[in-house]
Amino acid sequence: KYIGQLALYLNDCPQVQKRINTLEYTKNSLEKLFKNYYSLSQKDTRFEHKTEKISTEVGITIGISISSIAFGGVSSNNLERANFDSSIDPAFGFFLDAILPRNQGRISIYNELLITSYKVKGEYPINNTRNSSYGLKIGVTSLKMNNMVRYKYPVGKAFIFGNVGVGNGITISETNSMTFENTDFGKALSSTRKHEIGVLVGLGAKYKKYSFEARYESSKGISDFITLSSKTRRVYFMFGYRF
């Protein structure tokens, strides 16, 4: 169909007609054909749409994270039997939102450099008694690079959006201890993971230079043992400001 349309529209230039039957249906091929047509027919180009480029928005983001950790499997010091509380901590960083051309700029690649942390406390009973137990402290401070695909939809003068992507965290500092009656028993985990990968999903709203997002993250956590999992879940509430 497009070959027939081009043959009819460009019928006053025989040199171009020879190229139409083998023309690929791509943006670059069509652009080259029309530029060749105007050059050979010595006609002025009436209109040429400029190639759309990726636009960017940069800014800062700040908020809180609520973290929980659950061990499963088998460990030498029975971490899988421990119960841990949740940890509420600040999170802050910078973002670069690369807005893709077309689709009215609704799709973008959202990139974020974030400093986050958590420190959970727990305990597990010795010999199944509640009167004596080991105290545990486990946590990390991480530099995280989050990369997500974002789709936003206009609602009046604002936008609602959804994100999905992955996060990569590098450990900056670590809390890892086990105590009994104020006596230090060393590390709760003898081998820990320094690079953590997580899956991210989020929903939010954007108005002018401001944004708010609720985000969920799930990762493998701190344990580097094959036989001991340390599933870590986080919920973020983040505010953003675009410069």
Short mmCIF file of N, CA and C in Angstrom, two decimals, residues 104 106 152-161 205-208:
data_model
loop_
_atom_site.label_atom_id
_atom_site.label_comp_id
_atom_site.label_asym_id
_atom_site.label_seq_id
_atom_site.Cartn_x
_atom_site.Cartn_y
_atom_site.Cartn_z
N GLN A 104 4.02 11.40 22.73
CA GLN A 104 3.80 12.62 23.51
C GLN A 104 4.66 12.65 24.77
N ARG A 106 5.37 10.33 26.84
CA ARG A 106 4.82 9.61 28.00
C ARG A 106 5.75 8.52 28.53
N LYS A 152 3.88 7.74 31.97
CA LYS A 152 3.04 8.71 32.65
C LYS A 152 1.83 9.07 31.79
N TYR A 153 0.73 9.40 32.49
CA TYR A 153 -0.53 9.68 31.82
C TYR A 153 -1.08 10.99 32.35
N PRO A 154 -1.48 11.91 31.46
CA PRO A 154 -1.96 13.21 31.92
C PRO A 154 -3.32 13.14 32.59
N VAL A 155 -3.45 13.87 33.68
CA VAL A 155 -4.73 14.04 34.38
C VAL A 155 -4.85 15.51 34.71
N GLY A 156 -5.57 16.24 33.87
CA GLY A 156 -5.62 17.68 34.04
C GLY A 156 -4.25 18.29 33.80
N LYS A 157 -3.78 19.08 34.74
CA LYS A 157 -2.46 19.70 34.65
C LYS A 157 -1.36 18.84 35.26
N ALA A 158 -1.73 17.69 35.81
CA ALA A 158 -0.77 16.80 36.47
C ALA A 158 -0.60 15.52 35.65
N PHE A 159 0.26 14.63 36.14
CA PHE A 159 0.47 13.33 35.53
C PHE A 159 0.48 12.28 36.63
N ILE A 160 -0.08 11.12 36.33
CA ILE A 160 0.15 9.95 37.17
C ILE A 160 1.10 9.03 36.39
N PHE A 161 1.94 8.28 37.10
CA PHE A 161 2.92 7.46 36.42
C PHE A 161 3.14 6.15 37.14
N ALA A 205 2.76 10.46 41.24
CA ALA A 205 2.13 11.59 40.57
C ALA A 205 3.15 12.70 40.42
N LYS A 206 2.98 13.47 39.34
CA LYS A 206 3.89 14.58 39.04
C LYS A 206 3.06 15.82 38.74
N TYR A 207 3.46 16.96 39.35
CA TYR A 207 2.79 18.23 39.09
C TYR A 207 3.86 19.32 39.00
N LYS A 208 3.97 19.90 37.82
CA LYS A 208 5.00 20.91 37.55
C LYS A 208 6.37 20.35 37.90
#
